[in-house]
XYZ file of C-alpha atoms in Angstrom:
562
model
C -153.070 102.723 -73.344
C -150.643 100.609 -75.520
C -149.030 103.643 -76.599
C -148.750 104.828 -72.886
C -147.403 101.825 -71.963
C -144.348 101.555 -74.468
C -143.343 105.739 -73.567
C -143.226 104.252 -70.015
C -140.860 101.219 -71.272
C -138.805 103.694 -73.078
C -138.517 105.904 -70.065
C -137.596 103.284 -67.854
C -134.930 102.079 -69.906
C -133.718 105.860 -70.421
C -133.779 106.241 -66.635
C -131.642 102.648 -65.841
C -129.006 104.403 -68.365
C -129.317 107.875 -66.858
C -127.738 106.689 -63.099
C -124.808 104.693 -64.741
C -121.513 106.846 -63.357
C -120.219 109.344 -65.095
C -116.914 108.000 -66.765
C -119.749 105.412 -68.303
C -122.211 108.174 -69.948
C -119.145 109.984 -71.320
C -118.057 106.983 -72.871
C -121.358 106.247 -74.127
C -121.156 110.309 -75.457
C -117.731 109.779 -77.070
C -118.778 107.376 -79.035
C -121.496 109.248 -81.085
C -121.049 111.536 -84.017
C -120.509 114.827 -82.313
C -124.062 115.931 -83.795
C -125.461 113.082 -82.314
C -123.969 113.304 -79.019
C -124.884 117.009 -78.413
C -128.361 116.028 -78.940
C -128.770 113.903 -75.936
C -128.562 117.040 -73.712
C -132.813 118.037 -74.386
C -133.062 113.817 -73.257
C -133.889 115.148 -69.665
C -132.165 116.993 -67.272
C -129.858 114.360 -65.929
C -128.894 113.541 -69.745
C -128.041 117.988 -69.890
C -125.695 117.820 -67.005
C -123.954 114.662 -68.459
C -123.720 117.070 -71.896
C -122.387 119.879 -70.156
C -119.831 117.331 -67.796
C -118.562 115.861 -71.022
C -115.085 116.557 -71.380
C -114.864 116.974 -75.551
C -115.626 119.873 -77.145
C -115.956 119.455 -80.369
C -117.828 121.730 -83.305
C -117.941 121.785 -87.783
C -118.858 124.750 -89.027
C -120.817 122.642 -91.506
C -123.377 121.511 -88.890
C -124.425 125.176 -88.152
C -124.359 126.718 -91.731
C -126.217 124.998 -94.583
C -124.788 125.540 -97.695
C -126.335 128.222 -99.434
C -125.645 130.172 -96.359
C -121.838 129.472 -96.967
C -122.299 131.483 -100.697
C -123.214 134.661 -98.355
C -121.208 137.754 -97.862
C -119.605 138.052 -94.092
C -121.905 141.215 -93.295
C -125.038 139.341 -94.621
C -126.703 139.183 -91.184
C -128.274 135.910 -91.266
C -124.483 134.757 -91.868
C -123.567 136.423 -89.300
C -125.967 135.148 -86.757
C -124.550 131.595 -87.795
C -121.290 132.539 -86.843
C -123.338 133.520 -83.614
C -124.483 130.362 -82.875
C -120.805 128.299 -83.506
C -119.459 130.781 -81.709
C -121.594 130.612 -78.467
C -121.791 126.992 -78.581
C -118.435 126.223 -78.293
C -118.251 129.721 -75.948
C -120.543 128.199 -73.582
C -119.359 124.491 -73.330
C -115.854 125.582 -72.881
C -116.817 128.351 -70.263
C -119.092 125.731 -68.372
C -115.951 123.315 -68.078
C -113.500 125.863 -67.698
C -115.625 128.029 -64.982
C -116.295 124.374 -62.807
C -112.763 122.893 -62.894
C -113.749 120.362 -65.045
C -111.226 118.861 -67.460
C -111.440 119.098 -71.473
C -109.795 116.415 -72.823
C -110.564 117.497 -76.159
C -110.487 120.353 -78.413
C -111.857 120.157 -82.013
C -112.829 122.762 -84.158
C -113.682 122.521 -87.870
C -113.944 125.975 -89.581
C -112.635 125.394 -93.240
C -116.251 126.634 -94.280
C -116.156 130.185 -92.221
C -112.134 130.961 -91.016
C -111.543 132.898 -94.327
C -114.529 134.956 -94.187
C -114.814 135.495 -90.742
C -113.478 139.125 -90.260
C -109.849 139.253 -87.704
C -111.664 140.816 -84.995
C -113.364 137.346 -84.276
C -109.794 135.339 -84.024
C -109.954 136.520 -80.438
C -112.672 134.144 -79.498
C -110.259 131.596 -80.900
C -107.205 132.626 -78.407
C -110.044 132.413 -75.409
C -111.113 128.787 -76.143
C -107.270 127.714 -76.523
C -106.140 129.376 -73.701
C -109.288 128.113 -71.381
C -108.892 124.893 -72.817
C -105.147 124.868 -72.108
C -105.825 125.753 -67.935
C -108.135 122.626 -68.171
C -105.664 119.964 -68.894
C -106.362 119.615 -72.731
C -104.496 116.189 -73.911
C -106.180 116.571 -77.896
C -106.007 119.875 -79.962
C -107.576 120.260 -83.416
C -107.628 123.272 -85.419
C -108.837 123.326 -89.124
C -108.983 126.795 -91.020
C -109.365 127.489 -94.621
C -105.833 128.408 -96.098
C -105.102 131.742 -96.763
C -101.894 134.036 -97.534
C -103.836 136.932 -96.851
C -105.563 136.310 -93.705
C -104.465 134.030 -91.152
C -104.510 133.176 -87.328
C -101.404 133.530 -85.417
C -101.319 130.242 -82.938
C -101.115 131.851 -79.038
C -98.603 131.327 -76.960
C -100.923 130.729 -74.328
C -100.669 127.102 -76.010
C -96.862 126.994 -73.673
C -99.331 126.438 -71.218
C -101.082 122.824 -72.750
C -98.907 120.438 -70.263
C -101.558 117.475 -70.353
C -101.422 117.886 -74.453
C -100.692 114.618 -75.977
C -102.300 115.241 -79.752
C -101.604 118.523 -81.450
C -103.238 118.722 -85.179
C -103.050 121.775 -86.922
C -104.106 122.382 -90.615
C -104.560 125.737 -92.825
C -104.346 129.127 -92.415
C -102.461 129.084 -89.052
C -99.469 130.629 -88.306
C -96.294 129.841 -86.284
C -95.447 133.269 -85.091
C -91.728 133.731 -84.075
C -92.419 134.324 -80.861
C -92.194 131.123 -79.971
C -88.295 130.885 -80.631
C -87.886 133.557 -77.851
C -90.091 130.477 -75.550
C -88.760 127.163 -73.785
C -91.631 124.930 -75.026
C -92.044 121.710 -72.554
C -94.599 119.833 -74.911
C -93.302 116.573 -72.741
C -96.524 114.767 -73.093
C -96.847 115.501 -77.067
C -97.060 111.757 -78.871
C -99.024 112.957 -82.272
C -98.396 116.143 -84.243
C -99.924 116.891 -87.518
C -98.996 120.076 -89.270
C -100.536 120.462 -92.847
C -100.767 123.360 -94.973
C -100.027 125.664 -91.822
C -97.341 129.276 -91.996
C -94.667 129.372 -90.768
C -93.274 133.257 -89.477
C -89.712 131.668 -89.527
C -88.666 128.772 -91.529
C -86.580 127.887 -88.024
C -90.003 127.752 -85.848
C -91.220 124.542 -86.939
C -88.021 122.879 -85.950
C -87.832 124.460 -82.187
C -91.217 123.769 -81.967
C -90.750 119.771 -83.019
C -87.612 119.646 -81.034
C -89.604 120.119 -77.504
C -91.709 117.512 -78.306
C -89.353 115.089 -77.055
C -91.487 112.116 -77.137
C -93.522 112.251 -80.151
C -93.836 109.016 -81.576
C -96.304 110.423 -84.704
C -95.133 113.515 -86.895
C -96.842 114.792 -89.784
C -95.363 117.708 -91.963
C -97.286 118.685 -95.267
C -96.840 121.569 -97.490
C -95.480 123.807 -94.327
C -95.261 127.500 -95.761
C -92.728 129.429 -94.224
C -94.400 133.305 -94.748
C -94.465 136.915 -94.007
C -97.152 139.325 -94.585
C -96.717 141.100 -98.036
C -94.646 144.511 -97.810
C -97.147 147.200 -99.923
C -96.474 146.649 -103.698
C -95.983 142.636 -103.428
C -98.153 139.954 -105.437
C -100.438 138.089 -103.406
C -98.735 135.152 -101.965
C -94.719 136.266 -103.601
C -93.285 135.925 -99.890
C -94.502 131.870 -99.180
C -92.316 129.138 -100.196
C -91.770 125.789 -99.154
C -89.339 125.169 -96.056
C -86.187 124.066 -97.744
C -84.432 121.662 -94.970
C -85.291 120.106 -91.491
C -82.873 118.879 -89.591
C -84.306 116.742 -85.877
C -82.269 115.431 -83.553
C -82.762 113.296 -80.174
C -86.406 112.292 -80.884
C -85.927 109.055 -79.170
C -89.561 107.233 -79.552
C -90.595 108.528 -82.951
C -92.073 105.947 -84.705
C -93.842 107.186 -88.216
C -93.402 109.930 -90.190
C -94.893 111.476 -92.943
C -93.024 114.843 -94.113
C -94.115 116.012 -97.792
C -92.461 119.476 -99.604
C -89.465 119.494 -97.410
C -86.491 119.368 -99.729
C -83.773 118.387 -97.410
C -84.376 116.142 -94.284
C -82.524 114.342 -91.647
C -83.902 112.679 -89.295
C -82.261 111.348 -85.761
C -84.887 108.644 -84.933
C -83.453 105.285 -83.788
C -86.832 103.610 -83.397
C -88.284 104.926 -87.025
C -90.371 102.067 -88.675
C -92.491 104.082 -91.030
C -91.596 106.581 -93.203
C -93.286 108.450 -95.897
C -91.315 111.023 -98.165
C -92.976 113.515 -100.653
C -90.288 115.591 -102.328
C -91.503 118.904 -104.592
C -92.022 117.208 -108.365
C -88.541 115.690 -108.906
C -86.505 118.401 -107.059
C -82.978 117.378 -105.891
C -84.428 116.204 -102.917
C -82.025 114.945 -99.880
C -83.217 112.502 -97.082
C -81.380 110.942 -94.561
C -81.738 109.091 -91.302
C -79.176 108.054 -88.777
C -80.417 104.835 -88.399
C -82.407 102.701 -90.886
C -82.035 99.211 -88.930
C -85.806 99.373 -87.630
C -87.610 100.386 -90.727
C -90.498 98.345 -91.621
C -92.806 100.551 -93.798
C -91.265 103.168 -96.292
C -92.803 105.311 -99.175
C -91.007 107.738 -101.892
C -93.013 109.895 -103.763
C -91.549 112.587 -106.345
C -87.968 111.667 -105.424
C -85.345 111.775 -108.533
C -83.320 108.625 -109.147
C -84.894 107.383 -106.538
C -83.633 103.645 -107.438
C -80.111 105.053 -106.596
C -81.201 105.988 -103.246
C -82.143 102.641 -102.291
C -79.157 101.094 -104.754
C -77.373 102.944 -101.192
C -79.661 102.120 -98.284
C -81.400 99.090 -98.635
C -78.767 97.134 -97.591
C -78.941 99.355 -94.547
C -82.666 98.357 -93.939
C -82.486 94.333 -93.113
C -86.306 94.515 -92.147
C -88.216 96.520 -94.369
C -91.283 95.076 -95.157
C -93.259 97.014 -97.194
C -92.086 99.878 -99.751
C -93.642 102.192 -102.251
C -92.726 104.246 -105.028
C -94.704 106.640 -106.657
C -94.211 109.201 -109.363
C -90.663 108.984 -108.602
C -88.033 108.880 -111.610
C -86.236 106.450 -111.675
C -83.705 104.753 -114.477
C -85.185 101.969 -117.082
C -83.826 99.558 -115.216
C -84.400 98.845 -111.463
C -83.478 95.806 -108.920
C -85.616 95.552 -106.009
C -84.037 92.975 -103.225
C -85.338 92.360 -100.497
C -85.188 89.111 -98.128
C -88.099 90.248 -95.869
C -90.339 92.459 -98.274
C -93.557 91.821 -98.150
C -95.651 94.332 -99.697
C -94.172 95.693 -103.294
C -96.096 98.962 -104.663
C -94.664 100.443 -107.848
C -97.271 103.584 -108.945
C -96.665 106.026 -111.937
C -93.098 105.689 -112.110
C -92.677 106.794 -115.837
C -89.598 105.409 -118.869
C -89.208 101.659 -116.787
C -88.260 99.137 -119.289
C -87.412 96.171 -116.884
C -87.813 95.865 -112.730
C -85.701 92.833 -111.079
C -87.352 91.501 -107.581
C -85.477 89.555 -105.639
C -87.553 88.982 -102.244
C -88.287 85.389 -101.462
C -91.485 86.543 -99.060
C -93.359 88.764 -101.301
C -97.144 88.366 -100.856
C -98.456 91.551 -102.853
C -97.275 93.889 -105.503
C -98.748 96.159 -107.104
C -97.960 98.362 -110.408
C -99.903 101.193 -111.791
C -98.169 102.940 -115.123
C -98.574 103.595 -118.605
C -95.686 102.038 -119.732
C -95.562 97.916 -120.041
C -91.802 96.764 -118.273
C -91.011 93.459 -117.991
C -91.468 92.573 -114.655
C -89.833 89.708 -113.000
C -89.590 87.950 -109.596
C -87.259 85.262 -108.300
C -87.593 82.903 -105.929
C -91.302 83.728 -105.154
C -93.351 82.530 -102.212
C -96.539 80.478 -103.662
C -98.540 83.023 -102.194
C -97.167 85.954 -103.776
C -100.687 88.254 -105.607
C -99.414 90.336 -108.411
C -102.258 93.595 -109.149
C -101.819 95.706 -111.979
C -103.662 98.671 -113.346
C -103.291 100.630 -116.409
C -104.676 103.332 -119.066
C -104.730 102.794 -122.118
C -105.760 104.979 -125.652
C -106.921 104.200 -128.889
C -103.075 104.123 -129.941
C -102.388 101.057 -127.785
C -103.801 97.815 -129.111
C -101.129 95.828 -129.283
C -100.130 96.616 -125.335
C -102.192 94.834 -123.222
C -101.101 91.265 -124.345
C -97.389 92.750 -124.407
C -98.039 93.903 -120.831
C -99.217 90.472 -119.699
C -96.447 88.581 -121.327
C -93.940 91.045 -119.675
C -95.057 89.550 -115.862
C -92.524 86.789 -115.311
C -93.569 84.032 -114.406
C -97.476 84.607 -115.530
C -99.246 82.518 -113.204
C -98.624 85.630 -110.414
C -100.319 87.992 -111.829
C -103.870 87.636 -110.078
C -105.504 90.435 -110.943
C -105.707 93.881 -114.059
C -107.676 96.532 -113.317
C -108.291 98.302 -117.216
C -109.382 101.457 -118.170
C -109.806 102.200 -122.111
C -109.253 105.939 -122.670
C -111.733 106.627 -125.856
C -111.694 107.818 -128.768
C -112.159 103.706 -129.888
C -110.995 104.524 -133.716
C -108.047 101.955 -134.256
C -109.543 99.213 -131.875
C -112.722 99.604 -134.085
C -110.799 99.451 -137.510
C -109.072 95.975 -135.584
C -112.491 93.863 -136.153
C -110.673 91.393 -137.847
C -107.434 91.557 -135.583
C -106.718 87.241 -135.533
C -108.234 85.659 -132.607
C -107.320 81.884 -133.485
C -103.597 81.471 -131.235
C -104.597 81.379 -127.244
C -103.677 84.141 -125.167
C -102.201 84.576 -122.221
C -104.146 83.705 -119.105
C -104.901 85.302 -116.266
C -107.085 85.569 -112.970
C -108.799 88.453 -113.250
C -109.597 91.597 -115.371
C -111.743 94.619 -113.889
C -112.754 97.176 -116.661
C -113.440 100.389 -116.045
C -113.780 102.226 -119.085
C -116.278 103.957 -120.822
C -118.564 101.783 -122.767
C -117.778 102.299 -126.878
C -120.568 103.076 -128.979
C -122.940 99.639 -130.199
C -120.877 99.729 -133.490
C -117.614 99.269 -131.448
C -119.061 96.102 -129.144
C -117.323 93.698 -131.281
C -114.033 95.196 -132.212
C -113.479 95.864 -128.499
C -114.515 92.520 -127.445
C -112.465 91.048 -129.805
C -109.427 93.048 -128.761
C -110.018 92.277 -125.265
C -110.443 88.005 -125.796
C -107.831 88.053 -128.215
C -104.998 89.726 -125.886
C -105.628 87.670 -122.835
C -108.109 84.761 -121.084
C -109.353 86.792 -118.265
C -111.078 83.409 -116.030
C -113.055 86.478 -114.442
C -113.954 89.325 -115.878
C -115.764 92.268 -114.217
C -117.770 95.427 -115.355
C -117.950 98.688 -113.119
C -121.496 99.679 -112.362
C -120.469 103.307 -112.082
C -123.021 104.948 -113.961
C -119.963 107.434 -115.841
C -119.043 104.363 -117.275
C -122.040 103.345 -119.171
C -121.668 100.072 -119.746
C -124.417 98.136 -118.796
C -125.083 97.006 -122.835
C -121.641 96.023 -123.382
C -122.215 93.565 -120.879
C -125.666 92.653 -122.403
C -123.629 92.449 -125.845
C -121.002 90.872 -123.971
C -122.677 87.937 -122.257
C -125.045 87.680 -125.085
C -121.792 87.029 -127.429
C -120.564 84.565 -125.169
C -123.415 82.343 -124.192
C -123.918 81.607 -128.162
C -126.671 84.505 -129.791
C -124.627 86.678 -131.528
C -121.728 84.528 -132.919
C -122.382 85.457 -136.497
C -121.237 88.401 -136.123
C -117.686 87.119 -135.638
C -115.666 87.672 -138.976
C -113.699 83.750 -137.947
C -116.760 82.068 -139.532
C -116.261 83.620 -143.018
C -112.679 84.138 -143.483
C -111.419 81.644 -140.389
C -109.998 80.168 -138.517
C -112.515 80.191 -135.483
C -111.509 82.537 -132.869
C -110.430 80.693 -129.377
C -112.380 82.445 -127.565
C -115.918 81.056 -129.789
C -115.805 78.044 -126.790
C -115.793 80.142 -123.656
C -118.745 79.792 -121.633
C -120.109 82.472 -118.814
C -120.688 79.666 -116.394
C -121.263 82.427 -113.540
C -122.522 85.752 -112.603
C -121.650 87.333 -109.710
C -122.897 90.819 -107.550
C -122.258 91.681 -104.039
C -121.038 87.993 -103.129
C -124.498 86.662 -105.142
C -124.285 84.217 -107.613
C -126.561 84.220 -110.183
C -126.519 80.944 -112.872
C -128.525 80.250 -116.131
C -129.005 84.083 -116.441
C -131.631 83.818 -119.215
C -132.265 87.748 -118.977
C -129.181 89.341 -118.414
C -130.629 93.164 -119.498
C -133.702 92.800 -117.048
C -131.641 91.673 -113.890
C -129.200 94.821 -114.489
C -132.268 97.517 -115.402
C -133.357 96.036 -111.878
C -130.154 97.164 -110.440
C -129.521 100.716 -108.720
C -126.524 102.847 -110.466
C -123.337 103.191 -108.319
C -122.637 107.005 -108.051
C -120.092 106.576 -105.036
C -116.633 105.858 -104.740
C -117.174 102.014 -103.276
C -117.300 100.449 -106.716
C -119.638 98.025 -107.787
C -118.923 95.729 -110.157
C -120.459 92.527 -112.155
C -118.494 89.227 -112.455
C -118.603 86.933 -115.193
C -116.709 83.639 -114.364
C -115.728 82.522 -117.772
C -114.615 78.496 -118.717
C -113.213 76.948 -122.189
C -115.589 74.488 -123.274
C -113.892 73.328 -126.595
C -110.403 73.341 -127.769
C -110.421 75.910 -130.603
């Protein structure tokens, strides 16, 4: 009876939610997973209508093939009855909407798994759900194929039709056909458009197309491949390139883009305030806007001399706050002003020798390189973070301290993120490297490194302590890394047990780091002190096989002046 009683509860409640309006259950429904969300419709009968009412159509091949079934060949049957069932799922939701007068609002399919082995014949289902979702008012459209040179899906021109559409995201093996030059597109409603990866039957298509999306406010251009099919005798692939320029003009209320492989751009966008440029691996790349006065956010990745770009156009952008450089090439020395700058990345930029910042409200930069430059800033705000991360090999002992004395003035830089690239030879053959002057201090050191074989604990622990006073020092978790006993070792060394090993107490003098303490361990924001155990409470701990790092913190203090 108590069992009874609760089904009833649970009922009850599922009926009080069941004759909520409409516009409420859908809102309820679009804010599921899609998987999620389709499985309400066996709830009850009211729940099904509310299913087939709801006004997003959405499908991933991955949620009707598992994955052995992907390793299949196309005329395997059971693979085929799996493209059955995507197909007449999304078939039959569209068809319901479409057949009613209902809208559909959205439009997403997923098919990266499938597109490239699912034979042409079956691209026609594809026209029928754009052009039925097109009659219907669509305002989001989402199409992701596999990319392919040798089979791909033309884009309809029924799309002309899509006057509600306000998001357009295309990405793979689609096709611009040139058709649509010979069309006057009125995409009026268009604010978001993502094109990545897509072909293009006329390098001049992607331009008219952009250019009747009058108020787009988001663009996205990535690797666009301007392609015809192969004449009979041509390589696979010999007739794609990348688009070499793209010129638009009048687009009033764009506010971000992010074009990448393009080689020359302009851009007539008075309201720009973020812009991302990816130029093809140091290519003489040419980008220009007509107005730079409301910039806020800009990135440059892959651009050559890309310091005497902004040597020409900073002074142009009195409000940028936030700029990045990566991979670009650049010359060995660089100024960086910048009254309102805020955010400072500088990532993989190779041969820098010194970098000049002049920007009075700089809260964070960041450098990532394998070179160390002397990095200074003037007239810094007292809340200015400096991050740095770097790679280093067994050829680079004497670096790290060089690349912490290079950061001027010292006290900004707040955090290193370290990764020791083994073999460990020459830091091993250092065991007696001289420990007694004081190093450098700073806030923070995150290593992420292999761990070194047991014979190598000390000579890398001595290298680290005697090229800088990390005041926290953290160990990845990862278990690639390994390094749960060099932290044993480690903290062990530290806290007083292994000291002999130290060569200061036979040849001197005592090592400065012999009176550091580990007053402090700390894991997921938990504070462990008087760790007497240090190998038992990490064998308790689970390994960290995902991307979210975990780490281990030892806050270290100087107890005696060495």
């Amino acid at each position: 009876m108590k069992i009874r009683r609760r089904r009833n509860s649970t009922e009850k409640v599922m009926d009080r939610i069941s004759v909520l309006p409409k516009t409420i259950l859908h809102d309820i429904l679009g804010r599921l997973p899609d998987k999620d969300a389709a499985k309400t419709s066996v709830l009850s009968k009211s729940w099904s209508e509310t299913w087939f009412s709801f006004p997003v159509v959405a499908a991933w091949s991955k949620d009707f093939f598992n994955m052995p079934d992907l390793q299949l060949s196309p005329e395997d049957p059971l693979w085929l009855s799996r493209l059955d069932m995507f197909i007449g799922y999304v078939s039959k939701r569209l068809r319901r909407l479409h057949d009613q007068g209902l809208a559909v609002k959205e439009l997403k399919l997923k098919m990266k798994y499938i597109s490239d082995k699912m034979l042409v014949s079956h691209y026609h289902h594809l026209d029928e759900w754009i052009q039925m979702a097109s009659e219907s008012g669509v305002e989001v459209l989402g199409l992701h194929l596999a990319l392919s040179l040798d089979k791909f899906y033309n884009l309809p021109l029924c799309l002309v039709e899509a006057k509600s559409l306000t998001t357009l995201v295309l990405t793979g093996g689609i096709r611009l056909d040139p058709a649509f030059l010979n069309h006057s597109l009125k995409f009026f409603s268009v604010r978001k458009l993502l094109f990545h990866s897509i072909l293009l039957g006329d390098e001049r298509v992607m331009e008219h197309f952009i250019s009747h999306c009058p108020l787009v406010e988001y663009l996205t251009l990535i690797h666009c491949l301007p392609y015809k099919p192969s004449s009979v005798g041509d390589p696979p692939g010999s007739r794609a390139h990348y688009v070499k320029s793209l010129s638009l003009h009048g687009l009033q209320k764009l506010k971000q883009v992010d074009v990448q492989g393009i080689e020359e751009i302009y851009i007539d966008a008075l309201n720009l305030e973020n812009l991302r440029y990816a130029a093809r691996i140091w290519d003489a790349s040419k980008l220009n806007l007509s107005s730079y006065k409301n910039l806020r956010r800009l990135s440059l990745c892959f651009v050559r001399r890309a310091d005497m770009w902004l040597l020409e156009r900073l002074p142009k952008i009195p409000f940028l706050e936030s700029l990045t450089l990566k991979d670009c090439s650049l010359s060995e020395r660089i100024n960086i002003p910048g009254p309102q700058l805020k955010f400072f990345k500088l990532l993989n930029c190779p041969n820098l020798k010194e970098v000049n910042i002049d920007a009075p409200n700089l809260l964070s930069c960041e450098y990532f390189g394998k070179d160390e430059p002397v990095i200074s800033f003037r007239g810094i705000s007292n809340q200015l973070e400096v991050n740095a991360r770097i790679h280093m090999d067994h050829q680079d002992v004497d670096r790290l301290r060089q690349f912490i004395q290079n950061i001027e003035p010292q006290e900004v830089l707040t955090s290193l993120s370290l990764c020791i690239i083994p073999p460990y030879s020459i830091i091993e053959s250092l065991a007696t490297l001289p420990g007694s002057s004081s190093p450098p201090t700073i806030k923070h050191m995150q290593l992420c490194s292999f761990s070194p074989r047991q014979t190598q604990y000390f000579p890398v622990m001595n290298w680290l302590l005697s090229s800088c006073f990390p005041e926290t020092i953290s160990f990845s978790l990862n278990y690639s890394f390994n390094m749960r006993e060099f932290m044993v070792y480690f903290y062990e060394m530290l806290m007083g047990s292994k000291k002999g090993e130290c060569y200061c107490f036979s040849r001197g003098p005592e090592c400065w780091w012999h009176g550091l303490k580990v007053v402090k361990i700390t894991h997921l924001e938990r504070t462990y002190e008087n760790v007497e155990d240090l190998k038992a409470m990490l064998n308790a701990l689970p390994f960290a096989d995902n991307y979210e790092e975990e780490f281990i913190s030892f806050t270290l203090e100087l107890y005696a002046d060495i």
